[in-house]
Coordinates of C-alpha atoms in Angstrom, one line a residue:
Chain A
M1 CA -0.1 0.0 -0.1
S2 CA 2.7 2.6 0.7
Y3 CA 4.2 4.3 -1.8
S4 CA 7.1 6.5 -1.0
L5 CA 9.3 8.4 -2.9
N6 CA 12.3 10.5 -2.1
S7 CA 11.9 14.1 -0.9
H8 CA 13.4 15.4 -4.0
L9 CA 10.1 14.3 -5.5
K10 CA 7.7 15.9 -3.0
A11 CA 9.5 19.2 -3.6
A12 CA 9.3 18.8 -7.3
L13 CA 5.2 17.9 -7.1
V14 CA 5.0 21.1 -4.8
F15 CA 6.9 23.2 -7.2
I16 CA 4.9 21.5 -10.1
A17 CA 1.6 22.6 -8.4
S18 CA 2.6 25.8 -7.4
I19 CA 3.9 26.9 -10.9
C20 CA 0.5 25.2 -12.5
S21 CA -1.4 27.3 -10.0
F22 CA 0.0 30.6 -11.0
T23 CA 0.1 29.8 -14.5
A24 CA -3.3 28.7 -15.6
N25 CA -6.8 27.6 -14.4
S26 CA -6.5 24.1 -15.5
F27 CA -3.8 22.4 -18.1
E28 CA -4.9 20.1 -21.0
L29 CA -1.9 18.2 -22.2
G30 CA -3.4 16.8 -25.4
P31 CA -6.2 14.6 -24.5
V32 CA -5.0 14.5 -20.5
Q33 CA -7.0 17.2 -18.2
I34 CA -4.8 18.3 -15.6
H35 CA -5.9 19.9 -12.0
G36 CA -4.4 20.3 -8.6
F37 CA -4.5 22.4 -5.2
L38 CA -2.3 23.8 -2.8
S39 CA -3.2 24.2 0.6
Q40 CA -1.8 25.8 4.2
G41 CA -3.2 25.6 7.5
Y42 CA -2.4 26.6 11.1
I43 CA -3.6 24.8 14.0
Y44 CA -3.5 26.7 17.6
S45 CA -5.0 24.6 20.5
S46 CA -5.1 25.9 23.9
G47 CA -4.1 22.6 25.6
N48 CA -4.2 18.8 24.4
E49 CA -1.4 18.8 21.3
Y50 CA -3.7 18.1 18.5
L51 CA -1.0 18.5 16.4
Q52 CA 3.0 18.3 17.0
G53 CA 3.2 22.0 18.6
S54 CA -0.3 23.3 18.3
D55 CA -0.6 24.0 22.0
S56 CA 2.9 25.6 22.2
G57 CA 2.1 28.6 20.0
G58 CA 0.4 27.0 17.5
T59 CA 2.0 25.0 14.2
F60 CA 1.9 25.6 10.6
D61 CA 2.5 22.1 10.1
F62 CA -0.5 21.3 8.2
S63 CA -0.2 21.6 4.3
E64 CA -1.2 19.6 1.3
A65 CA -0.3 19.7 -2.3
A66 CA -2.0 17.6 -5.3
I67 CA -2.0 17.3 -8.8
N68 CA -4.5 15.0 -10.5
F69 CA -4.8 13.7 -14.3
L70 CA -7.7 12.4 -16.2
Y71 CA -7.1 10.9 -19.7
R72 CA -10.0 9.2 -21.7
P73 CA -8.7 7.2 -24.5
T74 CA -12.6 5.9 -25.7
D75 CA -16.0 7.3 -24.7
R76 CA -16.9 4.8 -22.2
I77 CA -13.2 4.6 -20.6
F78 CA -11.4 6.8 -18.6
L79 CA -8.4 7.0 -16.5
S80 CA -8.0 9.0 -13.4
S81 CA -5.3 9.3 -10.8
Q82 CA -4.3 12.2 -8.2
L83 CA -0.7 12.4 -6.3
I84 CA -0.5 14.5 -3.2
S85 CA 2.0 15.4 -0.4
R86 CA 0.9 16.1 2.9
N87 CA 2.1 17.5 5.9
F88 CA 0.3 16.7 9.1
G89 CA 2.8 17.5 12.0
D90 CA 4.0 14.1 13.2
A91 CA 1.3 12.1 11.6
Y92 CA 2.7 8.6 10.0
S93 CA 1.4 10.1 6.4
N94 CA 4.1 12.8 6.6
E95 CA 6.6 9.7 5.8
K96 CA 4.9 9.3 2.3
D97 CA 6.7 12.2 0.2
I98 CA 4.5 11.5 -2.3
D99 CA 1.3 9.4 -2.0
I100 CA -1.3 8.4 -4.6
D101 CA -4.5 9.5 -3.5
Y102 CA -6.6 7.3 -6.3
M103 CA -5.3 5.9 -9.4
F104 CA -8.3 3.9 -11.3
L105 CA -9.4 2.8 -14.3
S106 CA -13.3 3.3 -15.2
A107 CA -15.3 1.7 -17.4
N108 CA -19.1 2.6 -18.3
L109 CA -21.0 -0.5 -19.3
H110 CA -24.2 0.7 -19.5
A111 CA -25.7 4.2 -20.0
S112 CA -29.3 5.2 -20.4
S113 CA -31.7 8.0 -19.4
T114 CA -32.5 6.2 -16.1
N115 CA -29.8 3.8 -15.6
E116 CA -26.0 3.9 -15.5
F117 CA -23.5 1.4 -14.5
N118 CA -19.9 1.8 -14.3
I119 CA -17.0 -0.4 -13.0
N120 CA -13.9 1.1 -11.5
L121 CA -10.4 -0.7 -10.7
G122 CA -7.3 0.6 -9.0
R123 CA -6.8 2.2 -6.2
L124 CA -9.9 3.8 -5.1
K125 CA -11.4 6.4 -2.6
T126 CA -13.7 4.6 -0.2
S127 CA -17.3 5.4 -0.4
Y128 CA -19.0 6.2 2.7
G129 CA -20.5 9.3 4.0
I130 CA -21.3 12.1 2.5
F131 CA -18.0 13.6 2.3
N132 CA -15.1 10.4 2.4
N133 CA -14.9 10.7 -1.3
S134 CA -13.5 14.7 -1.5
R135 CA -12.9 15.3 2.4
N136 CA -8.9 15.9 2.0
I137 CA -10.5 18.6 -0.8
P138 CA -10.6 21.9 0.7
F139 CA -13.1 23.1 -1.8
T140 CA -15.9 20.7 -1.5
H141 CA -16.9 21.0 1.8
V142 CA -17.4 23.8 4.8
G143 CA -15.0 23.3 7.7
I144 CA -11.4 22.2 7.9
I145 CA -11.5 19.4 10.5
S146 CA -14.8 17.4 10.0
D147 CA -15.7 15.1 11.8
Q148 CA -13.0 13.1 13.5
T149 CA -15.0 9.6 14.3
L150 CA -16.0 9.6 10.7
Y151 CA -13.2 11.3 9.1
N152 CA -10.2 10.9 11.1
E153 CA -7.4 12.8 10.3
Y154 CA -4.3 10.3 11.5
D155 CA -5.8 7.3 10.4
R156 CA -6.6 8.4 6.9
H157 CA -4.5 5.7 5.2
L158 CA -7.0 3.1 6.4
T159 CA -10.0 4.8 5.4
L160 CA -9.4 7.0 3.0
Y161 CA -8.8 4.4 0.2
G162 CA -8.1 1.2 -0.8
D163 CA -6.8 -1.3 -3.6
G164 CA -9.4 -3.1 -5.6
I165 CA -12.6 -3.0 -7.3
S166 CA -15.8 -1.0 -7.5
L167 CA -19.4 -1.2 -8.8
D168 CA -21.5 1.6 -9.3
F169 CA -25.1 1.7 -10.3
K170 CA -26.9 4.8 -10.3
H171 CA -31.2 4.6 -11.2
R172 CA -33.3 7.8 -11.9
A173 CA -37.3 7.2 -11.5
D174 CA -39.7 9.9 -10.9
F175 CA -39.6 8.8 -7.2
G176 CA -35.8 9.8 -6.8
D177 CA -32.3 9.0 -7.6
L178 CA -30.9 6.0 -6.5
R179 CA -27.2 5.0 -6.4
L180 CA -25.6 1.4 -5.0
V181 CA -22.1 1.1 -4.8
Y182 CA -20.5 -2.0 -4.0
Q183 CA -16.5 -1.8 -3.0
N184 CA -13.9 -4.7 -2.3
A185 CA -10.2 -3.7 -1.6
I186 CA -7.3 -3.9 0.6
L187 CA -7.1 -1.1 2.7
A188 CA -4.0 -1.4 4.2
D189 CA -0.9 -4.1 3.2
D190 CA 1.6 -2.3 5.8
K191 CA 1.2 -2.3 9.5
R192 CA 2.2 1.4 9.9
D193 CA -0.7 1.9 7.4
A194 CA -3.1 0.0 9.8
F195 CA -2.0 1.5 12.7
A196 CA -0.8 4.6 11.9
T197 CA -2.7 6.0 15.4
A198 CA -0.9 3.6 17.4
P199 CA 2.8 3.5 15.8
E200 CA 4.3 1.6 19.1
V201 CA 1.6 -1.4 18.4
A202 CA 2.8 -1.2 14.8
D203 CA 6.7 -1.7 15.8
M204 CA 5.4 -4.5 17.9
I205 CA 4.3 -6.4 15.3
S206 CA 5.9 -9.3 13.5
D207 CA 3.6 -10.8 11.2
F208 CA 0.8 -9.0 9.5
D209 CA -1.9 -9.8 7.1
D210 CA -3.4 -7.5 4.4
V211 CA -6.3 -5.4 5.9
K212 CA -9.5 -6.0 4.0
G213 CA -12.3 -3.9 3.7
Q214 CA -16.2 -4.3 1.8
V215 CA -18.4 -1.6 2.0
L216 CA -21.9 -1.2 0.5
Y217 CA -23.3 2.4 0.0
L218 CA -26.7 3.2 -1.2
S219 CA -28.1 6.7 -1.5
Y220 CA -31.6 8.0 -2.2
S221 CA -32.1 11.6 -3.0
L222 CA -34.7 14.1 -4.4
P223 CA -32.1 16.5 -6.4
N224 CA -35.4 18.8 -6.7
K225 CA -36.2 19.1 -2.9
G226 CA -32.3 19.1 -2.8
I227 CA -32.5 16.2 -0.4
D228 CA -30.1 13.2 -0.2
F229 CA -30.2 10.0 2.1
S230 CA -27.3 7.2 2.6
F231 CA -26.4 4.6 4.4
S232 CA -23.1 3.1 4.6
H233 CA -22.0 -0.2 5.8
S234 CA -18.3 -1.5 5.7
L235 CA -16.7 -4.3 7.0
I236 CA -12.8 -4.3 7.7
E237 CA -10.8 -7.4 8.6
A238 CA -7.8 -7.8 9.7
D239 CA -7.0 -11.7 10.1
K240 CA -3.8 -12.3 11.4
I241 CA -2.1 -9.9 13.7
V242 CA 1.4 -11.7 15.4
I243 CA 2.7 -10.2 18.2
P244 CA 5.5 -12.1 19.2
N245 CA 6.4 -11.6 22.5
L246 CA 4.7 -8.8 24.8
Y247 CA 6.2 -8.6 28.4
H248 CA 3.9 -7.1 30.9
P249 CA 4.8 -6.8 34.6
T250 CA 2.3 -9.8 35.7
L251 CA 2.0 -12.0 32.2
T252 CA 4.1 -12.8 29.6
F253 CA 2.7 -13.5 26.2
F254 CA 4.0 -15.6 23.3
N255 CA 3.0 -15.4 19.7
R256 CA -0.3 -13.5 20.3
Y257 CA -2.3 -14.0 17.6
W258 CA -5.2 -10.8 17.0
R259 CA -7.8 -10.5 14.8
Q260 CA -9.9 -7.5 14.0
K261 CA -13.3 -7.4 12.7
A262 CA -14.7 -3.8 12.3
K263 CA -18.2 -3.4 11.2
N264 CA -19.2 0.7 10.8
N265 CA -23.1 1.7 9.8
I266 CA -23.1 5.6 9.1
L267 CA -26.4 7.0 8.2
S268 CA -26.2 10.6 6.5
A269 CA -28.8 13.1 5.7
R270 CA -28.7 16.5 4.1
Y271 CA -31.1 19.1 3.1
R272 CA -29.8 21.8 0.7
S273 CA -31.8 24.7 -0.1
Q274 CA -30.1 27.6 -2.5
N275 CA -28.9 29.6 0.9
Y276 CA -28.8 27.1 3.3
T277 CA -27.5 23.2 4.1
L278 CA -28.2 21.3 7.2
T279 CA -26.1 17.9 7.3
A280 CA -26.5 14.9 9.6
E281 CA -24.3 11.8 9.9
Y282 CA -24.5 9.2 12.5
I283 CA -22.1 6.4 12.8
N284 CA -22.3 2.8 14.7
R285 CA -18.9 1.0 14.8
S286 CA -18.2 -2.3 16.5
I287 CA -15.0 -3.7 16.5
H288 CA -14.3 -7.4 17.5
H289 CA -11.2 -8.1 18.8
T290 CA -10.2 -11.8 19.2
F291 CA -6.9 -13.0 20.8
D292 CA -5.7 -16.5 20.0
N293 CA -3.2 -19.1 20.8
Q294 CA -1.8 -17.0 23.8
I295 CA 0.7 -18.9 25.9
I296 CA 1.2 -16.9 29.1
S297 CA 4.3 -17.8 30.9
N298 CA 2.6 -20.4 33.2
G299 CA 2.0 -22.2 30.0
V300 CA -1.9 -21.7 29.9
I301 CA -3.3 -21.2 26.5
V302 CA -6.0 -18.8 26.5
S303 CA -8.5 -17.2 24.5
E304 CA -10.0 -13.7 25.1
E305 CA -12.1 -11.3 23.0
S306 CA -13.2 -7.9 23.6
I307 CA -15.7 -5.5 21.8
Q308 CA -15.4 -1.7 21.5
K309 CA -18.2 0.4 20.1
T310 CA -18.5 3.6 19.3
D311 CA -21.8 5.7 18.8
S312 CA -21.3 9.3 17.1
I313 CA -23.2 12.0 15.7
Y314 CA -22.8 15.2 14.2
L315 CA -25.3 17.8 12.9
Q316 CA -24.3 20.7 11.2
G317 CA -26.0 23.9 9.4
A318 CA -24.3 26.2 7.0
Y319 CA -25.6 29.5 5.5
R320 CA -24.6 31.7 2.6
F321 CA -24.5 34.9 3.9
R322 CA -23.4 36.3 0.5
Y323 CA -21.8 34.8 -3.0
D324 CA -18.5 34.3 -1.5
I325 CA -19.1 34.0 2.0
E326 CA -20.4 30.9 4.0
G327 CA -20.8 30.7 7.8
F328 CA -21.5 27.0 9.6
I329 CA -22.2 25.8 12.8
S330 CA -21.8 22.2 14.2
Y331 CA -22.2 20.2 16.9
H332 CA -20.5 16.6 17.7
R333 CA -21.2 14.2 20.3
A334 CA -19.3 10.6 20.4
V335 CA -18.8 7.8 22.8
E336 CA -16.8 4.6 22.9
K337 CA -17.4 1.7 25.5
T338 CA -15.3 -1.3 25.6
N339 CA -17.6 -4.4 26.5
G340 CA -20.1 -2.4 27.5
E341 CA -17.9 -0.3 30.1
T342 CA -16.0 3.0 29.7
D343 CA -12.4 2.2 30.0
Y344 CA -10.6 5.0 30.6
N345 CA -6.9 4.1 29.0
T346 CA -5.8 7.9 28.9
P347 CA -8.1 10.6 30.5
F348 CA -11.1 11.9 29.0
N349 CA -9.9 9.7 25.5
K350 CA -13.4 7.7 25.4
F351 CA -16.0 10.8 24.8
R352 CA -16.5 13.8 23.0
K353 CA -19.0 16.6 22.9
Q354 CA -17.8 19.3 20.5
W355 CA -19.3 22.8 19.0
V356 CA -17.6 24.0 15.6
V357 CA -18.2 27.7 14.4
G358 CA -16.4 28.9 11.3
S359 CA -16.9 30.1 8.2
N360 CA -15.5 30.1 4.2
W361 CA -14.6 33.1 2.4
D362 CA -13.9 32.9 -1.5
I363 CA -10.8 35.6 -1.7
F364 CA -11.0 35.3 -5.5
E365 CA -12.4 32.7 -8.3
D366 CA -10.1 29.6 -6.9
T367 CA -8.7 31.0 -3.6
L368 CA -10.3 30.0 -0.7
L369 CA -9.9 31.5 3.2
K370 CA -11.7 28.9 5.8
A371 CA -11.4 29.5 9.6
E372 CA -12.9 27.6 12.3
M373 CA -13.3 27.8 16.2
H374 CA -13.8 24.3 17.7
F375 CA -14.6 23.8 21.5
I376 CA -14.2 20.7 22.8
D377 CA -15.2 18.4 26.0
G378 CA -13.4 15.3 25.8
N379 CA -10.5 13.8 23.3
F380 CA -12.1 10.9 21.9
D381 CA -10.6 10.4 18.4
M382 CA -9.2 13.8 18.4
I383 CA -5.7 13.6 20.2
K384 CA -3.0 10.8 19.2
E385 CA -1.5 9.8 22.5
P386 CA 2.1 9.6 21.5
G387 CA 1.7 13.1 20.7
I388 CA 0.3 14.6 23.8
N389 CA 2.7 16.7 25.4
Q390 CA 4.0 16.7 29.2
D391 CA 1.6 19.1 30.7
G392 CA -1.0 16.4 30.9
I393 CA -4.4 16.1 29.5
D394 CA -7.1 18.7 29.3
R395 CA -10.7 17.6 29.5
K396 CA -12.0 21.0 28.2
W397 CA -10.1 23.1 25.5
N398 CA -10.3 25.0 22.6
M399 CA -8.7 24.8 19.3
F400 CA -8.2 27.6 16.2
V401 CA -7.7 26.1 12.7
M402 CA -7.3 28.6 9.4
Q403 CA -6.3 27.4 6.1
I404 CA -5.9 29.2 2.7
S405 CA -6.1 27.3 0.0
Y406 CA -5.9 27.3 -4.3
K407 CA -7.1 25.1 -7.2
F408 CA -6.3 25.2 -10.4
Chain B
M1 CA -33.6 64.2 -22.3
Y2 CA -33.7 62.4 -18.7
F3 CA -37.1 60.8 -19.8
K4 CA -35.3 59.2 -22.8
W5 CA -32.1 58.0 -20.9
I6 CA -34.8 56.4 -18.8
L7 CA -36.5 54.9 -21.2
L8 CA -33.2 53.6 -22.4
S9 CA -32.3 52.4 -19.7
L10 CA -35.3 50.9 -18.7
A11 CA -35.6 49.0 -22.4
L12 CA -31.7 47.5 -21.6
C13 CA -33.0 46.2 -18.3
T14 CA -35.8 45.0 -19.6
A15 CA -33.9 43.2 -22.7
G16 CA -31.8 41.5 -20.4
Y17 CA -34.2 39.8 -18.3
T18 CA -37.0 38.6 -20.6
N19 CA -34.7 36.4 -22.7
A20 CA -35.0 32.9 -21.3
I21 CA -32.3 30.4 -20.7
E22 CA -32.0 28.0 -23.5
I23 CA -30.6 24.9 -23.1
I24 CA -28.8 23.5 -26.0
T25 CA -26.8 20.3 -27.1
S26 CA -25.1 19.0 -30.2
E27 CA -27.1 15.6 -29.6
P28 CA -30.3 14.4 -31.3
K29 CA -33.3 15.8 -29.3
N30 CA -35.4 12.8 -27.6
S31 CA -37.9 14.4 -25.5
S32 CA -39.3 11.1 -24.7
V33 CA -35.8 10.2 -22.3
I34 CA -34.2 13.5 -22.2
D35 CA -36.3 15.4 -19.8
A36 CA -35.7 18.4 -17.6
D37 CA -34.8 16.0 -14.5
F38 CA -32.2 14.6 -16.8
V39 CA -30.7 17.9 -18.0
K40 CA -30.1 19.0 -14.5
A41 CA -28.7 15.8 -13.1
I42 CA -26.2 16.5 -16.2
F43 CA -25.4 20.4 -14.8
S44 CA -24.9 19.0 -11.5
G45 CA -22.7 16.4 -12.3
R46 CA -24.9 13.3 -11.6
V47 CA -25.2 12.1 -15.0
R48 CA -22.3 11.4 -17.1
Y49 CA -23.1 9.7 -20.1
W50 CA -26.0 10.2 -23.1
P51 CA -28.6 7.8 -23.4
N52 CA -26.4 6.4 -26.3
G53 CA -22.9 6.3 -24.2
M54 CA -21.5 9.0 -25.3
P55 CA -19.6 11.0 -22.4
I56 CA -21.1 14.6 -21.7
K57 CA -19.3 17.6 -22.3
V58 CA -20.7 20.5 -20.2
I59 CA -20.0 24.0 -21.7
T60 CA -20.5 26.8 -19.2
L61 CA -20.0 30.9 -18.9
P62 CA -18.4 32.7 -16.5
K63 CA -19.3 32.3 -12.9
N64 CA -20.2 35.7 -12.4
S65 CA -22.2 35.8 -15.8
K66 CA -25.8 36.6 -15.9
Q67 CA -26.7 33.8 -17.6
H68 CA -24.7 31.2 -15.7
L69 CA -26.6 32.8 -12.5
E70 CA -30.0 32.3 -13.8
L71 CA -29.2 28.7 -15.1
C72 CA -28.1 28.0 -11.4
K73 CA -31.1 30.4 -9.8
V74 CA -34.1 29.7 -12.0
F75 CA -33.1 26.2 -13.6
L76 CA -31.1 24.2 -11.4
K77 CA -32.8 26.1 -8.2
T78 CA -29.1 25.9 -6.6
H79 CA -26.4 28.1 -5.3
P80 CA -24.0 29.0 -7.6
R81 CA -21.2 28.5 -5.2
Q82 CA -23.2 24.8 -5.0
F83 CA -22.7 24.2 -8.7
S84 CA -18.9 25.0 -8.3
R85 CA -18.6 22.8 -5.1
N86 CA -20.3 19.8 -7.0
W87 CA -18.1 20.0 -9.7
D88 CA -15.1 20.4 -7.2
I89 CA -16.2 17.1 -5.9
I90 CA -16.4 15.4 -9.2
I91 CA -13.0 16.9 -10.4
F92 CA -11.0 16.3 -7.2
S93 CA -12.2 12.6 -6.8
G94 CA -11.6 11.6 -10.0
F95 CA -14.8 11.1 -11.7
G96 CA -15.0 13.5 -14.7
E97 CA -13.9 16.4 -16.6
K98 CA -14.3 19.8 -15.5
P99 CA -17.0 22.0 -17.6
T100 CA -15.3 24.0 -20.6
E101 CA -15.8 27.5 -19.6
V102 CA -16.0 30.1 -22.7
E103 CA -16.4 33.8 -22.3
T104 CA -19.1 34.6 -24.9
E105 CA -22.7 33.1 -25.9
L106 CA -21.3 32.8 -29.7
E107 CA -18.5 31.0 -28.2
V108 CA -20.7 28.4 -26.4
I109 CA -22.5 27.6 -29.8
E110 CA -19.4 27.3 -31.9
K111 CA -18.1 24.9 -29.1
I112 CA -21.1 23.2 -28.6
K113 CA -21.3 22.6 -33.0
A114 CA -17.5 21.5 -32.5
T115 CA -18.0 19.3 -29.9
P116 CA -20.1 15.7 -30.0
G117 CA -21.8 15.1 -26.5
S118 CA -21.7 18.8 -25.6
I119 CA -24.6 20.3 -23.7
G120 CA -24.6 24.7 -22.7
Y121 CA -26.9 27.2 -22.1
I122 CA -27.2 30.6 -23.6
N123 CA -29.9 33.6 -23.1
S124 CA -30.8 34.1 -26.7
D125 CA -31.9 32.5 -29.8
N126 CA -29.2 34.0 -32.2
G127 CA -27.4 31.5 -34.3
T128 CA -28.6 28.2 -32.9
E129 CA -29.5 26.7 -35.9
G130 CA -28.3 22.8 -36.6
L131 CA -28.1 22.6 -32.7
N132 CA -31.1 21.0 -30.5
V133 CA -32.8 23.6 -28.0
L134 CA -33.9 21.2 -25.0
F135 CA -35.5 23.9 -22.9
T136 CA -36.4 27.2 -22.8
K137 CA -36.8 28.4 -19.0

């Protein structure tokens, strides 16, 4: 899954994207259409270290450069790819100088006035929720840091894309538009991708099988009324994770086989009028952990199971004050329980209540400035434990985020 | 003298708003399968192929043009910002080509005549010979 080139290529991508952005609105190299974007952000947090250095004067260590290509060799087939270079504090994603955001072949197998059927092969964005296909593109949604239970920034290599196939069927009818997508892909073939939020766990793993994922996405839209509903179900399986030796003060484990099966059910609803948009998304996540073939130091073989359950919802309202200015407010609430109980490994990291207020301003046609303020109670899915500084962990904290972006 | 200027201004203003938006295409007109909802789906990026399998190429006028604002407000019933956002989602998720933007209505007509599978909109009925007018709104 990992695709890492040296830092010269990273610099080259940023340079090319910069040159392109200042010379043209978009490019066409013969039959190839080229677009891209650049973004630079700033994050300041009052307490917990959301991003490395964010609570000590703020950090600019939050930037992206991307360039994408689309080529259509025949009417019914096109090839599409986007290369991205991303900087996000001390996140594992920074180790990939250039990453392939997507690279796929899309073939249209059927088209009529009411139906469309496409098959896509290659590295594909994972279809879930309203925003996942485009969540890392600043111009496609209000806000900067989206809901972190649904669209986690640190966990993006596991949740953003996979290598596989998707079948995409669309049907238009008098009662509305239906869309059904089935996706089967390898989400991670590298233990560091799979455990990006917990690199200390990744370091302990000696043997690792691919993380496989299947997604079923169903949407129903009433376009003339601006109403969209969708349901996404994903099944993510890591069949074999072996931790050879885990030393504990009281027990020692040898050859600990760990299997994970995660199920996500996501309900999304959105209403769009000319001047305002209302969005709500709910996720119910269940992660089943099984530890087999454990041989503890006294020679007893044991198996162990645990279930982590997460419920999370957010509601968002956005209003367009003018053509170029949009404001929004959102409320997020999430809680996680293990075997029915709240387990505090880290203080306040099993729940989160959060208000976010922000705005988007299209300074120019292709230049977007965003700013938002987060008021947070709890840390669930917000902070990466190794990133916490020595000053401790705050239950109530605030975060200010700004981002300027340019597209071409 | 002032009265003459007022009359002229009113005439110009009126002229600007009495011409309806016309949706024009190079594709054969087939009203039984291409209805208003189908055309709205095209401009929203939700439909990418004509019923005959030809990829759809969307031609637009500048985003601040009167014609584009009318298309969004009257025909699509959406905000121009939402129109742009829909297309950004398509372009940056890799699932389609960006609409071709031209400066004038004459260029829209020429582009559509020269591009199979294309669709656009204008605010007048001049020079559309050889093209199909799908809707007038």
